[in-house]
Amino acid sequence: MTILIVDERSWVREELRIVLQDLGAVADCDSGARCLQICQAVEPTVIPYDLILMSATLPDHAACDLCRILAQDSRTASISVLLIVDERVRKDESAFFSCDGFSCGAVDYITVPFSYPLVKARVKTHLSLRAALQRLQEHNTQLQLQKSHLQMACETQAALNKLLETMLEPLSLQEQLQQVLKVIVSVSCFDLQPKGAIFLSDAEGGELYLAAAQGLTSTDGQLCARIPVGYCLCGRAYASKELLFAEGVDDRHAPLSPGQEPHGHYCVPIMDRGRCAGVMMLFLPAQHRSRAEERVFLTAAAHTVAGLLSRRSLEEQLDVQAKFDPLTRLPNRHLFQDRLHQAITLAIRNRGDVVLMLIDLDRFKLVNDTLGHDAGDQMLQEAGQRISSCLRTSDTVARLSGDEFAVILQQLTSPFYVELVARKILEQLATPFRLAGEEISLSGSMGITTFPHDAADAEGLLKNADSAMLQSKKEGRSLFRFFTQQMQDQALLRMQREKELRLAMDREEFSIHYQPKVSCQTGRIIGMEALVRWFKPGQGMVSPGDFIPLAEETGLIVPLGAWILRSACRQNKTWIDGGYAPVRVAVNLSARQFQQSDALIDMVASVLAETGLAPEWLELEITESMVMDNVDQAVATMQQLQAMGVHISLDDFGTGYSSLGALKRFPLHALKIDRSFVRDLPLDAEDVAIVTATISMAHKMNLAVVAEGVESEEQLLFLRDNECDEIQGYYYSRPVPVEQFTQLLINSRQSRFSAC
Ligand code: C2E
Ligand code: MG
Ligand code: MG
């Protein structure tokens, strides 16, 4: 503690010095003027002494005046003043109080002559009071500091919360960034000016562009529209990825030049997972001192902006994924439908047309299967580009599924022009593709339909285009067909039949007939073919030739086929368990079933397990066309079926295109000669040659031969004489229901078939 003694008497000063020396640092002076001089020599914020002992009778200043002056000065106002009063004066009360020192700021007094213990005690009390006051003040200052910190934390937190809320608002990116700037510059606990900007890096990352600005003049805006990386303050902050503070720069951020407003800057990099996405720039008053709290807040705010940007880019990515096909980058079915609706709405408003083209690549599956998926992908990409190259940018090309593309043309009234575009697209597709070092030829089939001529809505247009496309496929490759009324009728009929077929499944209108296969040698039944029948109420029997292709197209064949296989296996097991000599039941497979090989193998295994039929009593009939498209895959599927113990025969042999090389690779048990070759036996020399050659070739390959469609004794005798193994046909029996077939089994047990 520090004490100042102000007294004109040197002995008073001396005595007090000695008495008070162990209470603190003691200084003295001999006049009021000197006292003021000493006290006013210190800095305005410094308090020169803790206590002043002042003579009540100074010759140069009345104590009262001196106390008042000290009380008015911020440096000395808080100093406690003790008056040094003569004992005689003190006793004379009126004289003592006439000095009025107490009313002017003195807090106590000591009397001369001194009672040392009393002096010491009084001074000590005032020094303790002073120390307590100081502690209180310090505490108070601390509290004030903490309060302001808390206020700052609350305000900055509230600002950050506001920024987060901004992220959720349905605004454009520019509006969101604008909002962000507004929130940041309005944080009052910092010295930020209501001026700033947000720059984002362009796609190449070589430049920053002004994405949002607040309070910038148009000149500033032009000056800062694009900033090369590394250039100027913002460009440097971007390049270094570090927060940059400048305390005194001009508007061009060069060292101050005359006439330019000086100010400070914060340039805060917007960091997103290690990558700098841009810079946030804020203005400060000139000569501003950077504070840690500001830097922390601005860095957090920049992180929030980074979050906003990454959320935006994620949303954009999701949007692209939802609307575009990732392989060709063309609009997907979803966006296509949107565009088609838009085009129709526009056409209604402008009384215009919309032309829809559906293009299917012919034989694409073959390319995919033989050259691999990479080549297939490349082909689809190139096909997409080729189609796009034939159109204007305002037209839409979309990839709807695997090898199916769609084109929407707007405001094209002339059919001549539509034909021109169609031809151009088909020509483009017919130009050979170079894939995996090979030249591959492809073609497209196209269906064309027009709004409002052919249909009133998008759904109708799509159906029409599909019908027209199927028609062009039927007629040959590289063709386009316009939708016609006849197609519409056919499409309606097809839809009607599909509906009936589904209903038939639900109503269990299907049953199975069995047709025996008879050994040419023994004349006994050695097998049977399961053939599905549809008894349609009010119409009678519908031939499988009429509904199987439709079931194939619609995918209904999968549940129907499973039902047929299960029923045939269960029935055969019943016959075997009933004591009849076991024979093999042959079940026809459809192309779609055979293509879904994993599902097929699972299905066969589970049916065998479920019905308890030994695999050797099941035979699956497949046709040449089903296996020739992709020989490798067919061989793999057949091998798996064979490994299960199931027999496989090749149905309708001779009608398709089988290469002998491929035939050799198939794990087959039998060939079934198609009935078209049997019909004119033994008169037709060509059929005779084909059948005999087939039998001898099959035998060389260790395959059994079954002749289908045997209707007469002549046919039977010819086949038997030429060593055909089995026959199947009306001559022995038509396909019959279960009860009749049971009778056939009983008959077969008792007698041989007469002609054999
Ligand atoms: P497919 O497998 O070649 O069946 C033999 C067809 O020839 C049967 O016709 C049968 O009734 C007929 N047929 C048998 N013997 C004679 C004969 O002596 N003369 C004449 N003119 N025809 C005879 P269906 O039952 O009408 O079957 C036609 C085709 O439908 C079958 O040809 C087969 O490809 C398919 N199909 C039949 N049932 C099923 C089945 O359950 N599943 C699958 N996926 N296809 C089936
Ligand atoms: Mg068959
Ligand atoms: Mg057949």
Tab-separated table of C-alpha atoms in Angstrom, residues 18-330:
chain	number	residue	atom	x	y	z
A	18	ILE	CA	8.549	6.328	11.203
A	19	VAL	CA	5.191	5.302	12.654
A	20	LEU	CA	3.745	4.150	9.327
A	21	GLN	CA	6.767	2.655	7.645
A	22	ASP	CA	5.714	-0.941	8.249
A	23	LEU	CA	2.197	-0.352	6.844
A	24	GLY	CA	3.307	0.508	3.320
A	25	ALA	CA	5.469	2.723	1.116
A	26	VAL	CA	5.369	6.212	2.582
A	27	ALA	CA	6.052	9.413	0.609
A	28	ASP	CA	5.640	13.021	1.709
A	29	CYS	CA	5.497	16.592	0.565
A	30	ASP	CA	5.206	19.934	2.296
A	31	SER	CA	2.451	21.736	0.419
A	32	GLY	CA	-0.930	21.374	-1.220
A	33	ALA	CA	0.508	22.491	-4.558
A	34	ARG	CA	3.184	19.836	-4.398
A	35	CYS	CA	0.575	17.201	-3.520
A	36	LEU	CA	-1.490	18.088	-6.573
A	37	GLN	CA	1.594	18.111	-8.760
A	38	ILE	CA	2.605	14.609	-7.650
A	39	CYS	CA	-0.901	13.185	-8.034
A	40	GLN	CA	-1.509	14.693	-11.432
A	41	ALA	CA	1.805	13.531	-12.842
A	42	VAL	CA	0.561	9.968	-13.250
A	43	GLU	CA	-1.326	8.505	-16.248
A	44	PRO	CA	-5.084	9.198	-16.234
A	45	THR	CA	-5.903	5.579	-15.369
A	46	VAL	CA	-3.393	5.233	-12.519
A	47	ILE	CA	-4.295	5.875	-8.860
A	48	PRO	CA	-1.153	7.425	-7.321
A	49	TYR	CA	-1.728	6.574	-3.623
A	50	ASP	CA	-3.968	4.485	-1.505
A	51	LEU	CA	-4.153	6.966	1.379
A	52	ILE	CA	-3.318	10.641	1.892
A	53	LEU	CA	-2.635	12.108	5.330
A	54	MET	CA	-3.162	15.826	4.879
A	55	SER	CA	-2.604	18.741	7.218
A	56	ALA	CA	-5.838	20.569	7.916
A	57	THR	CA	-3.895	23.847	8.085
A	58	LEU	CA	-1.750	23.958	4.946
A	59	PRO	CA	-0.487	27.447	4.292
A	60	ASP	CA	-0.991	27.347	0.482
A	61	HIS	CA	-4.342	25.532	0.160
A	62	ALA	CA	-7.365	25.227	2.369
A	63	ALA	CA	-7.748	21.499	3.127
A	64	CYS	CA	-11.326	21.738	1.994
A	65	ASP	CA	-10.326	23.041	-1.471
A	66	LEU	CA	-7.617	20.460	-1.834
A	67	CYS	CA	-10.009	17.625	-0.942
A	68	ARG	CA	-12.520	18.918	-3.483
A	69	ILE	CA	-9.907	19.078	-6.238
A	70	LEU	CA	-8.769	15.543	-5.423
A	71	ALA	CA	-12.388	14.316	-5.383
A	72	GLN	CA	-12.979	15.707	-8.874
A	73	ASP	CA	-9.968	14.077	-10.460
A	74	SER	CA	-10.567	10.470	-11.653
A	75	ARG	CA	-7.030	9.547	-10.565
A	76	THR	CA	-7.519	10.674	-6.953
A	77	ALA	CA	-11.272	10.534	-6.408
A	78	SER	CA	-11.132	7.140	-4.760
A	79	ILE	CA	-8.226	7.978	-2.403
A	80	SER	CA	-9.185	8.192	1.273
A	81	VAL	CA	-7.956	11.431	2.848
A	82	LEU	CA	-7.224	11.643	6.612
A	83	LEU	CA	-6.831	15.140	8.001
A	84	ILE	CA	-3.976	15.952	10.424
A	85	VAL	CA	-5.641	18.171	12.990
A	86	ASP	CA	-4.165	20.041	15.946
A	87	GLU	CA	-5.433	18.723	19.249
A	88	ARG	CA	-6.347	22.255	20.252
A	89	VAL	CA	-8.358	22.813	17.128
A	90	ARG	CA	-10.047	19.453	17.487
A	91	LYS	CA	-11.116	20.374	20.996
A	92	ASP	CA	-12.596	23.583	19.671
A	93	GLU	CA	-15.392	21.937	17.739
A	94	SER	CA	-16.487	24.915	15.755
A	95	ALA	CA	-12.934	25.528	14.577
A	96	PHE	CA	-12.472	21.854	13.736
A	97	PHE	CA	-15.519	21.610	11.584
A	98	SER	CA	-15.032	25.040	10.084
A	99	CYS	CA	-12.290	23.584	7.953
A	100	ASP	CA	-15.127	21.491	6.492
A	101	GLY	CA	-12.654	18.966	5.200
A	102	PHE	CA	-15.085	16.169	5.955
A	103	SER	CA	-17.795	17.587	3.754
A	104	CYS	CA	-15.243	17.891	0.959
A	105	GLY	CA	-14.050	14.303	0.937
A	106	ALA	CA	-11.872	13.644	4.022
A	107	VAL	CA	-12.945	10.490	5.765
A	108	ASP	CA	-11.148	10.677	9.125
A	109	TYR	CA	-8.510	12.555	11.060
A	110	ILE	CA	-5.516	12.125	13.390
A	111	THR	CA	-4.507	14.622	16.026
A	112	VAL	CA	-1.223	16.349	16.786
A	113	PRO	CA	0.534	15.609	19.093
A	114	PHE	CA	0.298	12.057	17.894
A	115	SER	CA	-0.753	9.051	19.822
A	116	TYR	CA	1.244	6.561	17.767
A	117	PRO	CA	-0.894	3.496	18.444
A	118	LEU	CA	-4.026	5.465	17.570
A	119	VAL	CA	-2.463	6.868	14.372
A	120	LYS	CA	-1.293	3.455	13.347
A	121	ALA	CA	-4.670	1.870	14.123
A	122	ARG	CA	-6.594	4.483	12.132
A	123	VAL	CA	-4.285	4.379	9.163
A	124	LYS	CA	-4.332	0.581	9.208
A	125	THR	CA	-8.142	0.554	9.268
A	126	HIS	CA	-8.333	2.861	6.269
A	127	LEU	CA	-5.706	0.916	4.374
A	128	SER	CA	-7.668	-2.318	5.014
A	129	LEU	CA	-10.831	-0.644	3.880
A	130	ARG	CA	-8.983	0.531	0.827
A	131	ALA	CA	-7.620	-2.951	0.122
A	132	ALA	CA	-11.110	-4.421	0.544
A	133	LEU	CA	-12.467	-1.823	-1.830
A	134	GLN	CA	-9.774	-2.601	-4.344
A	135	ARG	CA	-10.549	-6.310	-4.166
A	136	LEU	CA	-14.198	-5.531	-4.617
A	137	GLN	CA	-13.427	-3.379	-7.584
A	138	GLU	CA	-11.229	-6.040	-9.109
A	139	HIS	CA	-13.953	-8.572	-8.545
A	140	ASN	CA	-16.430	-6.254	-10.095
A	141	THR	CA	-14.187	-5.734	-13.115
A	142	GLN	CA	-13.855	-9.501	-13.469
A	143	LEU	CA	-17.607	-9.872	-13.269
A	144	GLN	CA	-18.082	-7.185	-15.879
A	145	LEU	CA	-15.577	-8.952	-18.101
A	146	GLN	CA	-17.299	-12.282	-17.625
A	147	LYS	CA	-20.632	-10.659	-18.280
A	148	SER	CA	-19.423	-9.166	-21.517
A	149	HIS	CA	-17.892	-12.522	-22.504
A	150	LEU	CA	-21.166	-14.215	-21.783
A	151	GLN	CA	-23.083	-11.629	-23.735
A	152	MET	CA	-20.673	-12.086	-26.597
A	153	ALA	CA	-20.998	-15.869	-26.451
A	154	CYS	CA	-24.783	-15.579	-26.397
A	155	GLU	CA	-24.833	-13.185	-29.305
A	156	THR	CA	-22.410	-15.163	-31.440
A	157	GLN	CA	-24.246	-18.393	-30.631
A	158	ALA	CA	-27.538	-16.782	-31.580
A	159	ALA	CA	-25.928	-15.598	-34.826
A	160	LEU	CA	-24.625	-19.111	-35.586
A	161	ASN	CA	-28.076	-20.530	-34.870
A	162	LYS	CA	-29.548	-18.024	-37.263
A	163	LEU	CA	-27.046	-19.126	-39.893
A	164	LEU	CA	-28.091	-22.742	-39.381
A	165	GLU	CA	-31.733	-21.754	-39.727
A	166	THR	CA	-30.855	-19.998	-42.969
A	167	MET	CA	-29.625	-23.332	-44.323
A	168	LEU	CA	-33.109	-24.777	-43.957
A	169	GLU	CA	-34.934	-21.933	-45.615
A	170	PRO	CA	-36.272	-22.608	-49.100
A	171	LEU	CA	-34.111	-19.977	-50.781
A	172	SER	CA	-31.744	-19.953	-53.711
A	173	LEU	CA	-28.037	-20.300	-52.911
A	174	GLN	CA	-27.441	-16.630	-53.597
A	175	GLU	CA	-30.282	-15.591	-51.309
A	176	GLN	CA	-28.986	-17.861	-48.573
A	177	LEU	CA	-25.451	-16.436	-48.800
A	178	GLN	CA	-26.882	-12.922	-48.752
A	179	GLN	CA	-28.774	-13.782	-45.587
A	180	VAL	CA	-25.621	-15.256	-44.052
A	181	LEU	CA	-23.704	-12.024	-44.645
A	182	LYS	CA	-26.483	-9.954	-43.144
A	183	VAL	CA	-26.502	-12.056	-39.971
A	184	ILE	CA	-22.713	-11.909	-39.586
A	185	VAL	CA	-22.308	-8.165	-39.990
A	186	SER	CA	-25.117	-7.479	-37.559
A	187	VAL	CA	-23.315	-9.156	-34.625
A	188	SER	CA	-22.967	-6.068	-32.389
A	189	CYS	CA	-20.306	-7.318	-29.975
A	190	PHE	CA	-17.710	-7.097	-32.709
A	191	ASP	CA	-16.583	-4.062	-34.538
A	192	LEU	CA	-17.575	-5.347	-37.969
A	193	GLN	CA	-18.801	-2.826	-40.490
A	194	PRO	CA	-22.065	-3.538	-42.318
A	195	LYS	CA	-20.077	-4.458	-45.376
A	196	GLY	CA	-18.732	-7.726	-46.740
A	197	ALA	CA	-18.841	-10.350	-49.449
A	198	ILE	CA	-18.770	-14.096	-50.027
A	199	PHE	CA	-16.685	-15.479	-52.874
A	200	LEU	CA	-16.932	-19.032	-54.159
A	201	SER	CA	-14.384	-20.876	-56.224
A	202	ASP	CA	-15.354	-21.690	-59.816
A	203	ALA	CA	-15.512	-25.253	-61.143
A	204	GLU	CA	-11.837	-25.250	-62.224
A	205	GLY	CA	-10.708	-23.776	-58.896
A	206	GLY	CA	-8.609	-21.085	-60.629
A	207	GLU	CA	-10.754	-18.084	-59.756
A	208	LEU	CA	-13.101	-16.816	-57.096
A	209	TYR	CA	-16.363	-15.223	-58.120
A	210	LEU	CA	-18.504	-12.846	-56.125
A	211	ALA	CA	-21.466	-14.931	-54.927
A	212	ALA	CA	-23.016	-12.478	-52.448
A	213	ALA	CA	-22.271	-8.931	-51.297
A	214	GLN	CA	-23.461	-6.601	-48.594
A	215	GLY	CA	-22.884	-2.837	-48.581
A	216	LEU	CA	-20.371	-2.919	-51.452
A	217	THR	CA	-20.428	-0.062	-53.934
A	218	SER	CA	-20.954	-0.977	-57.561
A	219	THR	CA	-17.290	-0.140	-58.198
A	220	ASP	CA	-16.264	-2.553	-55.433
A	221	GLY	CA	-18.607	-5.121	-56.965
A	222	GLN	CA	-17.008	-4.752	-60.399
A	223	LEU	CA	-13.512	-4.750	-58.943
A	224	CYS	CA	-14.191	-7.946	-57.013
A	225	ALA	CA	-16.421	-9.750	-59.535
A	226	ARG	CA	-13.674	-12.299	-60.257
A	227	ILE	CA	-10.465	-12.722	-58.281
A	228	PRO	CA	-7.673	-15.003	-59.458
A	229	VAL	CA	-6.446	-17.454	-56.832
A	230	GLY	CA	-3.458	-16.031	-54.908
A	231	TYR	CA	-4.263	-12.481	-55.954
A	232	CYS	CA	-5.365	-9.727	-53.551
A	233	LEU	CA	-6.350	-10.482	-49.948
A	234	CYS	CA	-9.214	-12.851	-50.705
A	235	GLY	CA	-7.258	-14.759	-53.348
A	236	ARG	CA	-4.376	-15.140	-50.892
A	237	ALA	CA	-6.611	-16.362	-48.085
A	238	TYR	CA	-8.097	-18.882	-50.531
A	239	ALA	CA	-4.687	-20.107	-51.668
A	240	SER	CA	-3.218	-20.371	-48.138
A	241	LYS	CA	-6.462	-21.724	-46.620
A	242	GLU	CA	-5.737	-19.481	-43.627
A	243	LEU	CA	-7.671	-16.640	-42.059
A	244	LEU	CA	-6.134	-13.348	-43.109
A	245	PHE	CA	-6.402	-10.092	-41.121
A	246	ALA	CA	-5.362	-6.700	-42.495
A	247	GLU	CA	-5.666	-3.674	-40.234
A	248	GLY	CA	-5.109	-0.751	-42.596
A	249	VAL	CA	-5.746	-1.047	-46.331
A	250	ASP	CA	-7.587	1.001	-48.905
A	251	ASP	CA	-10.520	0.002	-51.058
A	252	ARG	CA	-8.251	-1.724	-53.514
A	253	HIS	CA	-6.561	-3.522	-50.634
A	254	ALA	CA	-3.279	-1.946	-51.642
A	255	PRO	CA	-1.308	0.023	-49.030
A	256	LEU	CA	-3.138	3.215	-48.353
A	257	SER	CA	-3.258	5.657	-51.240
A	258	PRO	CA	-4.525	9.254	-50.981
A	259	GLY	CA	-8.287	9.675	-51.199
A	260	GLN	CA	-9.052	6.053	-50.448
A	261	GLU	CA	-10.975	5.145	-47.319
A	262	PRO	CA	-8.763	3.216	-44.903
A	263	HIS	CA	-10.268	0.170	-43.264
A	264	GLY	CA	-9.419	-3.295	-41.945
A	265	HIS	CA	-10.318	-6.714	-43.353
A	266	TYR	CA	-10.952	-10.260	-42.359
A	267	CYS	CA	-10.689	-12.805	-45.190
A	268	VAL	CA	-11.883	-16.160	-43.880
A	269	PRO	CA	-11.449	-19.307	-45.969
A	270	ILE	CA	-14.576	-21.483	-46.235
A	271	MET	CA	-13.160	-24.927	-45.578
A	272	ASP	CA	-15.109	-28.021	-46.524
A	273	ARG	CA	-13.401	-31.309	-45.530
A	274	GLY	CA	-9.913	-30.006	-46.293
A	275	ARG	CA	-10.960	-28.319	-49.536
A	276	CYS	CA	-11.332	-24.556	-49.743
A	277	ALA	CA	-14.728	-23.754	-51.260
A	278	GLY	CA	-14.416	-19.969	-51.140
A	279	VAL	CA	-13.717	-16.941	-48.946
A	280	MET	CA	-15.808	-14.765	-46.665
A	281	MET	CA	-14.590	-11.151	-46.596
A	282	LEU	CA	-15.619	-8.608	-43.945
A	283	PHE	CA	-14.830	-4.923	-43.432
A	284	LEU	CA	-13.552	-3.450	-40.134
A	285	PRO	CA	-12.817	0.081	-38.989
A	286	ALA	CA	-9.258	1.194	-39.734
A	287	GLN	CA	-6.653	0.229	-37.148
A	288	HIS	CA	-8.972	-2.311	-35.597
A	289	ARG	CA	-7.218	-4.771	-33.303
A	290	SER	CA	-7.933	-8.357	-34.209
A	291	ARG	CA	-9.434	-10.348	-31.329
A	292	ALA	CA	-9.375	-14.069	-30.752
A	293	GLU	CA	-13.163	-14.108	-30.188
A	294	GLU	CA	-13.744	-12.552	-33.585
A	295	ARG	CA	-11.549	-15.059	-35.322
A	296	VAL	CA	-13.246	-17.965	-33.536
A	297	PHE	CA	-16.686	-16.660	-34.474
A	298	LEU	CA	-15.821	-15.949	-38.092
A	299	THR	CA	-14.182	-19.360	-38.504
A	300	ALA	CA	-17.307	-21.014	-37.076
A	301	ALA	CA	-19.494	-18.914	-39.384
A	302	ALA	CA	-17.339	-19.962	-42.363
A	303	HIS	CA	-17.809	-23.610	-41.314
A	304	THR	CA	-21.541	-23.088	-41.342
A	305	VAL	CA	-21.304	-21.661	-44.848
A	306	ALA	CA	-19.222	-24.709	-45.826
A	307	GLY	CA	-21.979	-26.923	-44.415
A	308	LEU	CA	-24.527	-25.004	-46.426
A	309	LEU	CA	-22.488	-25.411	-49.611
A	310	SER	CA	-21.877	-29.114	-49.108
A	311	ARG	CA	-25.567	-29.667	-48.371
A	312	ARG	CA	-26.404	-27.791	-51.554
A	313	SER	CA	-24.009	-29.831	-53.661
A	314	LEU	CA	-25.348	-33.045	-52.135
A	315	GLU	CA	-28.868	-31.948	-52.949
A	316	GLU	CA	-27.784	-31.139	-56.489
A	317	GLN	CA	-26.142	-34.548	-56.821
A	318	LEU	CA	-29.268	-36.262	-55.541
A	319	ASP	CA	-31.330	-34.216	-57.931
A	320	VAL	CA	-29.118	-35.255	-60.849
A	321	GLN	CA	-29.227	-38.889	-59.724
A	322	ALA	CA	-32.993	-38.723	-59.450
A	323	LYS	CA	-33.402	-37.207	-62.883
A	324	PHE	CA	-30.559	-38.451	-65.045
A	325	ASP	CA	-29.351	-41.821	-66.163
A	326	PRO	CA	-25.829	-42.207	-64.744
A	327	LEU	CA	-24.522	-44.110	-67.787
A	328	THR	CA	-25.595	-41.907	-70.687
A	329	ARG	CA	-26.204	-38.726	-68.647
A	330	LEU	CA	-29.498	-38.413	-70.475
